[in-house]
GROMACS .gro file of C-alpha atoms in nm:
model
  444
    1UNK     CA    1  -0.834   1.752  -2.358
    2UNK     CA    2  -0.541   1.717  -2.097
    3UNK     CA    3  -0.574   1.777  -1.758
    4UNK     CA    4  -0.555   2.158  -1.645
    5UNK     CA    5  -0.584   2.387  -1.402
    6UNK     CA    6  -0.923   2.538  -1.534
    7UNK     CA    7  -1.161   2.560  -1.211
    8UNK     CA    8  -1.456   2.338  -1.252
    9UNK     CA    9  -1.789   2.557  -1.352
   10UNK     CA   10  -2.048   2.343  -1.152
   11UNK     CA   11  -2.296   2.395  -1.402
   12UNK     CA   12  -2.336   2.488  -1.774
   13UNK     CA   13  -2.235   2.263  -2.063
   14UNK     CA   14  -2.140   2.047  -1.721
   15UNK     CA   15  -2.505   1.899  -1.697
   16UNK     CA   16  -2.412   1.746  -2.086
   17UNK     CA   17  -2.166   1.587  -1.954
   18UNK     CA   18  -2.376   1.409  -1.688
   19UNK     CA   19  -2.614   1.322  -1.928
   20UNK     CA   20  -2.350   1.103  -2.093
   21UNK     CA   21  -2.194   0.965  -1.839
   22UNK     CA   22  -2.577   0.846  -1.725
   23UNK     CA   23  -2.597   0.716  -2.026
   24UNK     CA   24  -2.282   0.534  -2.026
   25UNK     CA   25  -2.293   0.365  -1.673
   26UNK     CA   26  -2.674   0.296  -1.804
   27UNK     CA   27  -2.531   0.043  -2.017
   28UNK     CA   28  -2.251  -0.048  -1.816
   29UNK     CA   29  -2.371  -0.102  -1.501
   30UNK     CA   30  -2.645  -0.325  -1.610
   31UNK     CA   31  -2.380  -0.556  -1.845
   32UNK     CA   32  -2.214  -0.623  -1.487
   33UNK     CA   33  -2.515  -0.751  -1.323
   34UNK     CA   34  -2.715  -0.870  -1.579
   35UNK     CA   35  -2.464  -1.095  -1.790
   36UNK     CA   36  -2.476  -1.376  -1.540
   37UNK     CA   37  -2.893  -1.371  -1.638
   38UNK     CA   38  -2.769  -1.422  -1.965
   39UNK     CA   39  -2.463  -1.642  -1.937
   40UNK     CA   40  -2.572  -1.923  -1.705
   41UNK     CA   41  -2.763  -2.121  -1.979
   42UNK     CA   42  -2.474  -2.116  -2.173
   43UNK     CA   43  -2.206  -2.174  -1.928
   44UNK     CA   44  -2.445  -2.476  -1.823
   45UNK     CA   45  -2.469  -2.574  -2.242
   46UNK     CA   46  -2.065  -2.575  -2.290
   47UNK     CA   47  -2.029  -2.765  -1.914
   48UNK     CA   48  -1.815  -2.498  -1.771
   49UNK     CA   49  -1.757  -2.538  -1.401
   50UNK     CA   50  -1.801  -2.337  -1.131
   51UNK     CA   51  -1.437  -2.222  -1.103
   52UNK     CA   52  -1.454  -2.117  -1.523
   53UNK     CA   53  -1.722  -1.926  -1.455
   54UNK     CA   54  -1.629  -1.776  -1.206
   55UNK     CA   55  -1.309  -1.734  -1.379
   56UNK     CA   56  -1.469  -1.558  -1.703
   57UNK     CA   57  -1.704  -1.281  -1.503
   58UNK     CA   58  -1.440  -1.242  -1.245
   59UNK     CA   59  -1.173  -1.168  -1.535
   60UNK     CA   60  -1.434  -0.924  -1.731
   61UNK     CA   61  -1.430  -0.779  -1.417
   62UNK     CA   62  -1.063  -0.707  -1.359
   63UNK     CA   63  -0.863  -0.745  -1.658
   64UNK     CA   64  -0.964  -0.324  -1.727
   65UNK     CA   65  -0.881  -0.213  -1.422
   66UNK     CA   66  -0.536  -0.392  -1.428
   67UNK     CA   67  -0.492  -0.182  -1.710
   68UNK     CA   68  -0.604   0.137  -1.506
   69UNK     CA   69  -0.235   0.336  -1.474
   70UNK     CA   70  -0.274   0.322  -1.853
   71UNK     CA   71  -0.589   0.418  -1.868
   72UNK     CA   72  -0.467   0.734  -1.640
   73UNK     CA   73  -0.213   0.855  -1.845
   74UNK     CA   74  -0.419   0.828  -2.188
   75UNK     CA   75  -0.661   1.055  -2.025
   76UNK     CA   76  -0.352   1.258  -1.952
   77UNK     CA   77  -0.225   1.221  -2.281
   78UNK     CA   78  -0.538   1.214  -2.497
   79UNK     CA   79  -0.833   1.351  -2.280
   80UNK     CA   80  -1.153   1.209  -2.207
   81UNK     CA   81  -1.316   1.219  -2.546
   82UNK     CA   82  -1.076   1.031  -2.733
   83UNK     CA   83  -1.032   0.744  -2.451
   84UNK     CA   84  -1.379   0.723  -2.469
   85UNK     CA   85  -1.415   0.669  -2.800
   86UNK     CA   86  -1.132   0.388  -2.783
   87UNK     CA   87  -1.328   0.256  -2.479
   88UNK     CA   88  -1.663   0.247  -2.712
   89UNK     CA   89  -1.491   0.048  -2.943
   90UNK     CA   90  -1.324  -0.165  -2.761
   91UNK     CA   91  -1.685  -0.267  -2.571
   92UNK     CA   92  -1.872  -0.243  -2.850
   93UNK     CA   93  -1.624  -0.524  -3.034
   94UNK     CA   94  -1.572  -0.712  -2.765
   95UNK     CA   95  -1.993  -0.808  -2.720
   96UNK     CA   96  -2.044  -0.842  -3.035
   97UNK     CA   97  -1.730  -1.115  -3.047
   98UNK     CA   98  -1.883  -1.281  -2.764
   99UNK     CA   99  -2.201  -1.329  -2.909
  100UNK     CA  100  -1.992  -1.580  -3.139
  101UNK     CA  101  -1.786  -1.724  -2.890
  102UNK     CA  102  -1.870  -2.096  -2.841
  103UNK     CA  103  -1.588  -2.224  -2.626
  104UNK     CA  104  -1.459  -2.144  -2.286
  105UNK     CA  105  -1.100  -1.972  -2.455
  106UNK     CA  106  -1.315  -1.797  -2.697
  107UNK     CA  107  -1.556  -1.644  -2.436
  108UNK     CA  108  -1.244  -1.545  -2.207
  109UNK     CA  109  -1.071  -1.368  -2.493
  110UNK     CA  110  -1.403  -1.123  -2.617
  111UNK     CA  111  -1.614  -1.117  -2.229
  112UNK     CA  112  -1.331  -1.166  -2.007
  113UNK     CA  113  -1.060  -0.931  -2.200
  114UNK     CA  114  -1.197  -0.736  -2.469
  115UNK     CA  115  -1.524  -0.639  -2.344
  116UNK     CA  116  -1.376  -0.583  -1.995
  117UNK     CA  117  -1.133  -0.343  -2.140
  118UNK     CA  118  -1.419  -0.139  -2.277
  119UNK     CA  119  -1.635  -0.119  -1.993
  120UNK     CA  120  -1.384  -0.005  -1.725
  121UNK     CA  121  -1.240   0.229  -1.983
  122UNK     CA  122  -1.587   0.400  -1.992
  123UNK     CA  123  -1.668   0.421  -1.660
  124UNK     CA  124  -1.380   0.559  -1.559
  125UNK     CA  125  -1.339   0.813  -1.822
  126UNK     CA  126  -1.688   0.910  -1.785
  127UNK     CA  127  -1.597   1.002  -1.365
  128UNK     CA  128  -1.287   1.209  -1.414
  129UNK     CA  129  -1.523   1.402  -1.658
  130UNK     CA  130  -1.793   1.480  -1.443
  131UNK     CA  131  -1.464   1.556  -1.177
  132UNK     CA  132  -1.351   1.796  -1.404
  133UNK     CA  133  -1.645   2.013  -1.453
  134UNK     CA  134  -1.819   1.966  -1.099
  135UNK     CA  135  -1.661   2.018  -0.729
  136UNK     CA  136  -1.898   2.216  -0.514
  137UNK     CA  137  -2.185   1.995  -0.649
  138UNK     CA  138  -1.990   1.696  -0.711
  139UNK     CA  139  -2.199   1.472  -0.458
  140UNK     CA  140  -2.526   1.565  -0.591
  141UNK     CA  141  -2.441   1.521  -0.996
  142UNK     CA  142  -2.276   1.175  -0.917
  143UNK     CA  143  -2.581   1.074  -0.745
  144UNK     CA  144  -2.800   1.175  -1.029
  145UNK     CA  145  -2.556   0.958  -1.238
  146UNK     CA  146  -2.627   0.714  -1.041
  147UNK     CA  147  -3.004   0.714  -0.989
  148UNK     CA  148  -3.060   0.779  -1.418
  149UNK     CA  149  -2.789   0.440  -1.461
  150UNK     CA  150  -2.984   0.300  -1.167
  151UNK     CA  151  -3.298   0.237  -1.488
  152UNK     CA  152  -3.074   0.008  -1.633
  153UNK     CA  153  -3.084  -0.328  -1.351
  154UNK     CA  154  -3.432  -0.270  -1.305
  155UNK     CA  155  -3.529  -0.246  -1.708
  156UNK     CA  156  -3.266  -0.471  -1.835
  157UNK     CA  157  -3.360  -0.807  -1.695
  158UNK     CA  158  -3.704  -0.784  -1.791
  159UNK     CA  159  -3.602  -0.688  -2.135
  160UNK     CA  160  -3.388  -0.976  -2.122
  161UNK     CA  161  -3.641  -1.226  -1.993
  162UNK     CA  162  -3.837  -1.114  -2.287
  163UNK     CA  163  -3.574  -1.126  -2.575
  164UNK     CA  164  -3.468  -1.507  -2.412
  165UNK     CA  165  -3.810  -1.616  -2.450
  166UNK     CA  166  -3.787  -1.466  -2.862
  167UNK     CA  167  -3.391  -1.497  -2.954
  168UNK     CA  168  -3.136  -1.721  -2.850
  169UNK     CA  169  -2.861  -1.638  -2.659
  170UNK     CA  170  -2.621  -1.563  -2.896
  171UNK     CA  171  -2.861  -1.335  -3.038
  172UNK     CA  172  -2.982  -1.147  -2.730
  173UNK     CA  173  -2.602  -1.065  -2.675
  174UNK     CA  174  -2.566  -0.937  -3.023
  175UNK     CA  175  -2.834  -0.695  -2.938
  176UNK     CA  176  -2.652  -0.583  -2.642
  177UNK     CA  177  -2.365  -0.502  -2.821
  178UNK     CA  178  -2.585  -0.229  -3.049
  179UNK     CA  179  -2.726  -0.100  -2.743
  180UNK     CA  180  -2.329  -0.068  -2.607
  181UNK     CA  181  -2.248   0.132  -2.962
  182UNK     CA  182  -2.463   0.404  -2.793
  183UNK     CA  183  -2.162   0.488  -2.587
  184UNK     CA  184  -1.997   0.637  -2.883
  185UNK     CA  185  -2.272   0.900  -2.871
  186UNK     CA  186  -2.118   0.957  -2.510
  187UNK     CA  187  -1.809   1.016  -2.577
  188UNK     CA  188  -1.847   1.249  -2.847
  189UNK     CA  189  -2.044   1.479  -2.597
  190UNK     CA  190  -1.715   1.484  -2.383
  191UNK     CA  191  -1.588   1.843  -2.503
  192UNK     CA  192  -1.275   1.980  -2.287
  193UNK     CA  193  -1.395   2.202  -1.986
  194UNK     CA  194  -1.167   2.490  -2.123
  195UNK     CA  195  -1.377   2.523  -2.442
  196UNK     CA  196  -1.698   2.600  -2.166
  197UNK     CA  197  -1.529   2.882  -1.904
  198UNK     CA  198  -1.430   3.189  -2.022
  199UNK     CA  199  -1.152   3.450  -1.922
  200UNK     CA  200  -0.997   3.113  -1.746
  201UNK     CA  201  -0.616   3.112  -1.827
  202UNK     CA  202  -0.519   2.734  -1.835
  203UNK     CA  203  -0.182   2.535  -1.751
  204UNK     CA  204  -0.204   2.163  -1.904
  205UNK     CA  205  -0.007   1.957  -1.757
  206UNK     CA  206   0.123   1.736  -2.066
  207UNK     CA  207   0.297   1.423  -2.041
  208UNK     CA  208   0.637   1.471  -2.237
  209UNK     CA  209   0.775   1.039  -2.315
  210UNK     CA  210   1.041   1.125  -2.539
  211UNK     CA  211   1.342   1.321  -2.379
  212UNK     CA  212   1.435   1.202  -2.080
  213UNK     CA  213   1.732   1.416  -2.017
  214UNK     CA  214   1.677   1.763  -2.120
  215UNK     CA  215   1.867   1.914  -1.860
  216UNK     CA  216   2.241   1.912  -1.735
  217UNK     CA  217   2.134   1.755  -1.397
  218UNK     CA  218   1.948   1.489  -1.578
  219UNK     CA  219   2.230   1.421  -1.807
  220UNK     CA  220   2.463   1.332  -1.471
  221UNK     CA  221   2.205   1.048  -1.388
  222UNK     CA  222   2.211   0.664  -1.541
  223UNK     CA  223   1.951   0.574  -1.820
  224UNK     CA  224   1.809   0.368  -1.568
  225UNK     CA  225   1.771   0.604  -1.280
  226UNK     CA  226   1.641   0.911  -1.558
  227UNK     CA  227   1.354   0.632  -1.674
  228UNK     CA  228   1.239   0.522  -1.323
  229UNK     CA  229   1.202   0.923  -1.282
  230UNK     CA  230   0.989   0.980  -1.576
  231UNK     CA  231   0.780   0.633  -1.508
  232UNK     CA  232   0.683   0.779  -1.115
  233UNK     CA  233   0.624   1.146  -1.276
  234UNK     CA  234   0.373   0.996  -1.541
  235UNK     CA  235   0.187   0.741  -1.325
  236UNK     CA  236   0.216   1.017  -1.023
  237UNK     CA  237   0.402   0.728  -0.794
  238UNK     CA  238   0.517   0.981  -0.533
  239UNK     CA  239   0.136   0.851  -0.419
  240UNK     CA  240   0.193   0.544  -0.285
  241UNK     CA  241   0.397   0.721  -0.038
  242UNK     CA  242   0.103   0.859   0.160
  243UNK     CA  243   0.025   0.579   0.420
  244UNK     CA  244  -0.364   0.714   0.455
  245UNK     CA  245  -0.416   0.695   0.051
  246UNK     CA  246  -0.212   0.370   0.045
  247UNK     CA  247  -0.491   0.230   0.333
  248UNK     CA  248  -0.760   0.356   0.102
  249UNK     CA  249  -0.647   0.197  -0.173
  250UNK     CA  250  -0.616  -0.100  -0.019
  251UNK     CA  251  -0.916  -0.095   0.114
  252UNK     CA  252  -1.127  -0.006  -0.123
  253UNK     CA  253  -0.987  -0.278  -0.354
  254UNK     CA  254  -1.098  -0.563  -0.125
  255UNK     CA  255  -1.407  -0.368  -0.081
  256UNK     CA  256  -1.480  -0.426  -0.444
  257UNK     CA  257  -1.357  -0.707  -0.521
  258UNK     CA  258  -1.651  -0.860  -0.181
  259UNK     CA  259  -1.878  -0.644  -0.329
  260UNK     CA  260  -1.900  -0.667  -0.728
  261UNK     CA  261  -1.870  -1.125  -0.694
  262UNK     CA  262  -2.182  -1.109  -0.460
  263UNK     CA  263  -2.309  -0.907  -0.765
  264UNK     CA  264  -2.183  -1.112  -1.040
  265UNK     CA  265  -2.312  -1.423  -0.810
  266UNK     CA  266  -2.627  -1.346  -0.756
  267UNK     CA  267  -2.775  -1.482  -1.089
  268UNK     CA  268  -2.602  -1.836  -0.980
  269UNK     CA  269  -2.671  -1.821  -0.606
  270UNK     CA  270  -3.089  -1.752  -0.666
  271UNK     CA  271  -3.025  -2.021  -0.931
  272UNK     CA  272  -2.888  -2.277  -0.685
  273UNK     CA  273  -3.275  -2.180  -0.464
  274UNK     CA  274  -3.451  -2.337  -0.790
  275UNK     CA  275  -3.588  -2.030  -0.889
  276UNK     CA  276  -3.728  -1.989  -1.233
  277UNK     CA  277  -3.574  -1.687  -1.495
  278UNK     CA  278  -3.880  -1.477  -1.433
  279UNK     CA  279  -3.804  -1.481  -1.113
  280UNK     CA  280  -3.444  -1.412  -1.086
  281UNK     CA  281  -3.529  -1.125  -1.312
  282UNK     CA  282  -3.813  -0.998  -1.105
  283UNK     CA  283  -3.527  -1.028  -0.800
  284UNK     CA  284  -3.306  -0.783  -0.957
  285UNK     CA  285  -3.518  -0.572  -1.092
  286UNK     CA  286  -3.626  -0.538  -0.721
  287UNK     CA  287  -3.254  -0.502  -0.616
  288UNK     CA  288  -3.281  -0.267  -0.933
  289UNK     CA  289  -3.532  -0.026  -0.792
  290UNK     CA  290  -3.428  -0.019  -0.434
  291UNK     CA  291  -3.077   0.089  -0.591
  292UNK     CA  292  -3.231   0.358  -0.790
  293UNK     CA  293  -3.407   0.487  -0.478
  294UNK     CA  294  -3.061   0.498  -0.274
  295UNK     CA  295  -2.865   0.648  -0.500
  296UNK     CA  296  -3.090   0.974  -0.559
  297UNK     CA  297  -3.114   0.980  -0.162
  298UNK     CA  298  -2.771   0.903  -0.060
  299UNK     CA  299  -2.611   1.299  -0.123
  300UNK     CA  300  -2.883   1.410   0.051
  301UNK     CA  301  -2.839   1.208   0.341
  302UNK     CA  302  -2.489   1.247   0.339
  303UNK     CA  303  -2.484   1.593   0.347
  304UNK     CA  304  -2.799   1.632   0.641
  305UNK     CA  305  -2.538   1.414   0.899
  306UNK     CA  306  -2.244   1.575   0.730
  307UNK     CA  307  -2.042   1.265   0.706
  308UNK     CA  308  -1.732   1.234   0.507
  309UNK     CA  309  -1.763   1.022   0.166
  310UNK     CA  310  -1.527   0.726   0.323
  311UNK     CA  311  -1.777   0.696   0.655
  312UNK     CA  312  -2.061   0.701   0.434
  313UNK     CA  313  -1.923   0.424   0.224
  314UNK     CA  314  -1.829   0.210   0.534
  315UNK     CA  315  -2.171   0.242   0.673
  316UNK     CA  316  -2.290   0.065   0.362
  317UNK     CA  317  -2.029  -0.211   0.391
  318UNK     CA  318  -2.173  -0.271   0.769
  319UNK     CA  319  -2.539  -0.337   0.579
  320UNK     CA  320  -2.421  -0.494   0.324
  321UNK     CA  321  -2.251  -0.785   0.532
  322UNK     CA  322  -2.540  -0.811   0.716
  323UNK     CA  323  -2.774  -0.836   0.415
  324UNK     CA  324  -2.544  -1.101   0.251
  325UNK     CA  325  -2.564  -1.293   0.572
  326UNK     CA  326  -2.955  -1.325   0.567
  327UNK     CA  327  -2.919  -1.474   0.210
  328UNK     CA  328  -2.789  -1.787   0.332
  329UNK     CA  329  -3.067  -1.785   0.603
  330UNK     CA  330  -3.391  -1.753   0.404
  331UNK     CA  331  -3.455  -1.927   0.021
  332UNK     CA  332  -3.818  -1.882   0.032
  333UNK     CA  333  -3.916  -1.608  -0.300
  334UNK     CA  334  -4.096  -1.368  -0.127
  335UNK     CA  335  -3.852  -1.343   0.190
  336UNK     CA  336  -3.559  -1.319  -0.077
  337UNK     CA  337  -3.783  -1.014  -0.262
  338UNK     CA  338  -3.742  -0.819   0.095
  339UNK     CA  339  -3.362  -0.908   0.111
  340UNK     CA  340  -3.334  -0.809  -0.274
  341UNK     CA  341  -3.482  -0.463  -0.164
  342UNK     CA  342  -3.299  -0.440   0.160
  343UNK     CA  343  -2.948  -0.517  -0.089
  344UNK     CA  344  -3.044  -0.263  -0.320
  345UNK     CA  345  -3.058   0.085  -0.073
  346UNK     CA  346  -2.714  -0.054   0.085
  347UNK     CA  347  -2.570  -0.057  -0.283
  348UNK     CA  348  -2.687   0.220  -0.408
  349UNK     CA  349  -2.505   0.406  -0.110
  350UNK     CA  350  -2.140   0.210  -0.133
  351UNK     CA  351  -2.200   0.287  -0.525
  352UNK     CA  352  -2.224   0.699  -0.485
  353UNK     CA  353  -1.959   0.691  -0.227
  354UNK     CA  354  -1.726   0.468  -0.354
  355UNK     CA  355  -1.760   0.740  -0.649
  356UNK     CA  356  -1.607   0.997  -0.432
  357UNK     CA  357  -1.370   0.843  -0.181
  358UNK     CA  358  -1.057   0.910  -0.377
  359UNK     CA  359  -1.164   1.218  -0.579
  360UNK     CA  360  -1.219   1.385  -0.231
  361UNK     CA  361  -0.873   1.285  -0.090
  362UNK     CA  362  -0.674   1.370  -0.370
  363UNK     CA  363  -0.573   1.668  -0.605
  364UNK     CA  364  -0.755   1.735  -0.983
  365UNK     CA  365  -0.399   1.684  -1.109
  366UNK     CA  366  -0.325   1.321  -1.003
  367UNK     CA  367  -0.685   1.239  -0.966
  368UNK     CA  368  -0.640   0.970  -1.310
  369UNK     CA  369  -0.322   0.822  -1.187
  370UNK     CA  370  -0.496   0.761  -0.859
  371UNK     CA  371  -0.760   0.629  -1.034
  372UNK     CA  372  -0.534   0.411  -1.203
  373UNK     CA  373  -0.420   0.261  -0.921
  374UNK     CA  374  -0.770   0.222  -0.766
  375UNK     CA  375  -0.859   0.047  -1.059
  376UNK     CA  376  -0.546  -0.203  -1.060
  377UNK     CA  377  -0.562  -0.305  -0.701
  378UNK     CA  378  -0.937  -0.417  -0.725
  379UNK     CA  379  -0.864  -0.596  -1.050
  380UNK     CA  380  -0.564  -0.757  -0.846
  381UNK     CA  381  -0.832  -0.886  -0.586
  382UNK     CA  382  -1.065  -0.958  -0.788
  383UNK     CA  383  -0.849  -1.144  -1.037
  384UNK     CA  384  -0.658  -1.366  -0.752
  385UNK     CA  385  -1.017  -1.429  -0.556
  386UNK     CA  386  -1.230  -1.472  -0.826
  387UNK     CA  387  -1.162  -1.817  -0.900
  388UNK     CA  388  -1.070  -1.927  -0.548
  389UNK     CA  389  -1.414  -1.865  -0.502
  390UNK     CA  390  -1.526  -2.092  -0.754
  391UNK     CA  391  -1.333  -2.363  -0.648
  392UNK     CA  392  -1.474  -2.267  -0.273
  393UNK     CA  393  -1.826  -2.338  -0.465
  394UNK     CA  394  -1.700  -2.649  -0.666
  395UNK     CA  395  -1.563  -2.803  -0.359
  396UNK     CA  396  -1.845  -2.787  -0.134
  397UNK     CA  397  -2.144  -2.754  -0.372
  398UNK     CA  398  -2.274  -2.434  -0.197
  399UNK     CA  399  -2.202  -2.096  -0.258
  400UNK     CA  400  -2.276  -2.043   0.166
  401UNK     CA  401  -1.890  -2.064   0.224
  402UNK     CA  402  -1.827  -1.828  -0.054
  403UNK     CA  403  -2.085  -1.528   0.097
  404UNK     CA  404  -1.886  -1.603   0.420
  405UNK     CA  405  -1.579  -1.558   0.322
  406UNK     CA  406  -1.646  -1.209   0.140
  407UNK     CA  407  -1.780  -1.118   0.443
  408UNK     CA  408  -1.504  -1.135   0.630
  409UNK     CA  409  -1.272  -0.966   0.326
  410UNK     CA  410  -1.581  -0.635   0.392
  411UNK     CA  411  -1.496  -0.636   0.762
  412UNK     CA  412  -1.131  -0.652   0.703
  413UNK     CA  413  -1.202  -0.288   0.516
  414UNK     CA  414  -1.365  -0.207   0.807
  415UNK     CA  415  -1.102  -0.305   1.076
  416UNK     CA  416  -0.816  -0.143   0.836
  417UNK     CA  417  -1.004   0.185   0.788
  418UNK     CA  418  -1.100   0.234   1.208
  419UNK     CA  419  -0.763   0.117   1.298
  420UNK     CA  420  -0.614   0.386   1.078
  421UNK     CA  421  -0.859   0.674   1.280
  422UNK     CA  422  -0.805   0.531   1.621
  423UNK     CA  423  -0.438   0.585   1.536
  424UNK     CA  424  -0.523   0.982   1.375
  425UNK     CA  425  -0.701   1.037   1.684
  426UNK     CA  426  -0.449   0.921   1.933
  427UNK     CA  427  -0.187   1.133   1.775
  428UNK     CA  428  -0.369   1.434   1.716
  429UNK     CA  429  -0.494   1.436   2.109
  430UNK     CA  430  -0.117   1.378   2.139
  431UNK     CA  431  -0.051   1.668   1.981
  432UNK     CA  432  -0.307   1.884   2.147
  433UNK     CA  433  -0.185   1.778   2.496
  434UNK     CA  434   0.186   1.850   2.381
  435UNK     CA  435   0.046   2.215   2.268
  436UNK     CA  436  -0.119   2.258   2.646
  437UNK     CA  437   0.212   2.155   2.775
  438UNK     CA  438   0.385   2.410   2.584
  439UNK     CA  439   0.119   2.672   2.665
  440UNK     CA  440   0.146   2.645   2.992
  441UNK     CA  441   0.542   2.636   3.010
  442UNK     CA  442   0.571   2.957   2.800
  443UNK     CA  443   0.272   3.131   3.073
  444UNK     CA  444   0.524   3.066   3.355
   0.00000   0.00000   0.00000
């Protein structure tokens, strides 16, 4: 399946497709945030430091989405089903490696790489197929994704306190990679939205990497200047060259990157508070619930105040920040329960918007390539600040300066994104004054 013209049914074999991309970010979600559960015995077993740690879930966190432009033009290329089966593979292999990796290289190549590879892979894949067959509905479905994948951090930790207390390690990550090999299932439910509306003529818009001069003008340019055409027209390039989707993308990346270490911390952080596995677990599957709650909620609210996606998702930032800062305040269990509930509704909202931020700004056509590049420049950030942040945390034994500093990389989001309407504002009353002007020069 390429990607066409063919006007997205809302509805019909559509609701199949949610199904599997629930299923999908089911698994995947709950790999993000409950690895660290799993990991930090280990990590504490092989005498990794704070900065390898960080280094490992911080590089299963961006090495697939430096890969995103890639990812993009498969989907051109290929479709969604048969990414997503490479994607399945690719996870399912790269768990089931890790659950034999017994040295800090070993757990970098198969968690940090592999694995990483597979998840983003998925995730994406599974959004630019729910894009295809839903517009008109397209807030609601992706917050039913959301809420059904919202199951998995409240049922996973407790399944994984349990299997801990019966299985090693090694083990209970070998039986995470069978539950990831249920993804395949997923992407074989990913049929083409042209096989599902009828009497729709279609126009797919293939991605042609062999000739690249077909034509008499093209045969006047260099080599050189025919390739860096072809490049921009397959990863959609011409972009970058909006300032407003260049400020999103920037901002979104450093969004993420704040956002999914907090995340990926949190195991660590509640850790450093002296608080048993039980309890950690109980924590998230508190965060878990609260995040469930949100994310059914959040297209409803969103549409009542009828607030654009990119508002709704800075609102959540502003909680968030706050939230974050209150961690540092209180350690006591029952005060960090509230907090853990508090964290989840704020998630849940930046995870339905963040969803829709880009598919609402650009076209169906380059919606993958600006994916891509989504993708990329949080794996950039996340990549680069990862491990600054765990030399923040080896360097002054407290992950307080490390909460503190993603704070301030949220409100920079902020700053960039109300800077950037203050100026839209300023030139479109500019333009509506000019317009008076010219009305009232024309009356005379």
């Amino acid at each position: 399946m390429t990607i066409s013209s063919t006007p997205q049914p809302d509805g019909g074999y559509g609701w199949v497709i949610v199904f599997a991309s629930a299923l999908t970010n089911f698994i995947t979600l709950s790999l993000i945030q409950c690895f660290g559960l799993i990991l930090k015995d280990t990590f504490t077993e092989l005498h990794l430091s704070a900065m390898e740690g960080a280094l490992i879930i911080n590089l299963n966190g961006a090495f697939g989405m430096l890969t995103g432009p890639i990812t993009g033009v498969l989907q051109k290329v290929y479709g969604c089903r048969i990414t997503a089966f490479g994607a399945a593979l690719l996870l399912t292999t790269g768990m089931v490696l890790t659950s034999f990796s017994r040295s800090f290289l070993a757990i970098v190549g198969s968690y940090g790489i592999v694995t990483s590879l597979g998840m983003q892979m998925s995730e994406s894949t599974q959004r630019l197929a729910i894009n295809l067959y839903f517009k008109k509905k397209r807030s609601l479905v992706t917050g039913f994704v959301m809420t059904v994948a919202g199951f998995g951090p409240i049922l996973i930790p407790q399944l994984i306190g349990i299997l801990l207390k019966v299985y090693s390690t090694e083990e209970v990550i070998l039986l995470y990679g069978g539950m990831c090999a249920h993804i395949f299932v997923a992407a074989a439910l990913l049929q083409p939205v042209e096989w599902h509306v009828e009497g729709k003529g279609t126009r797919e818009e293939k991605i042609e990497l062999k000739e690249l001069g077909s034509t008499d003008e093209e045969e006047k340019k260099s080599f050189c200047a025919s390739v860096l055409e072809t490049v921009a027209r397959i990863f959609d390039l011409d972009l970058l060259k909006d300032p407003v989707f260049d400020n999103i993308l920037a901002g979104l990346a450093l969004a993420s990157f704040a956002e999914l270490n907090f995340t990926l911390l949190i195991p660590f952080i509640l850790h450093d508070y002296d608080l048993t596995t039980d309890q950690i677990a109980t924590f998230l599957s508190t965060l878990g619930v609260a995040d469930m709650i949100s994310r059914f909620l959040s297209p409803y609210v969103g549409n009542y105040f009828k607030k654009p996606s990119r508002l709704m998702f800075a609102y959540s930032l502003v909680i968030l920040m706050i939230i974050k800062f209150t961690i540092i305040l209180f350690d006591n269990y029952y005060v960090l329960l509230i907090i853990g509930f508090t964290l989840g509704m704020a998630k849940g909202i930046r995870k339905v918007y963040m969803w829709l931020v880009i598919p609402d700004y650009v076209s169906l056509e380059k919606l993958p390539s600006a994916a891509g590049m989504d993708m990329l420049a949080r794996g950039c950030c996340i990549l680069i600040g990862g491990p600054i942040l765990g030399v923040l945390r080896d360097a002054t034994g407290s992950y307080t300066i490390c909460i503190i500093v993603m704070n301030c990389i949220t409100i920079t989001t902020i700053l960039m994104w109300a800077t950037e309407a203050i100026i839209k504002r300023f030139k479109r009353r500019n333009l509506e004054f000019e317009s008076e002007v010219e009305g009232m020069s024309s009356g005379k």
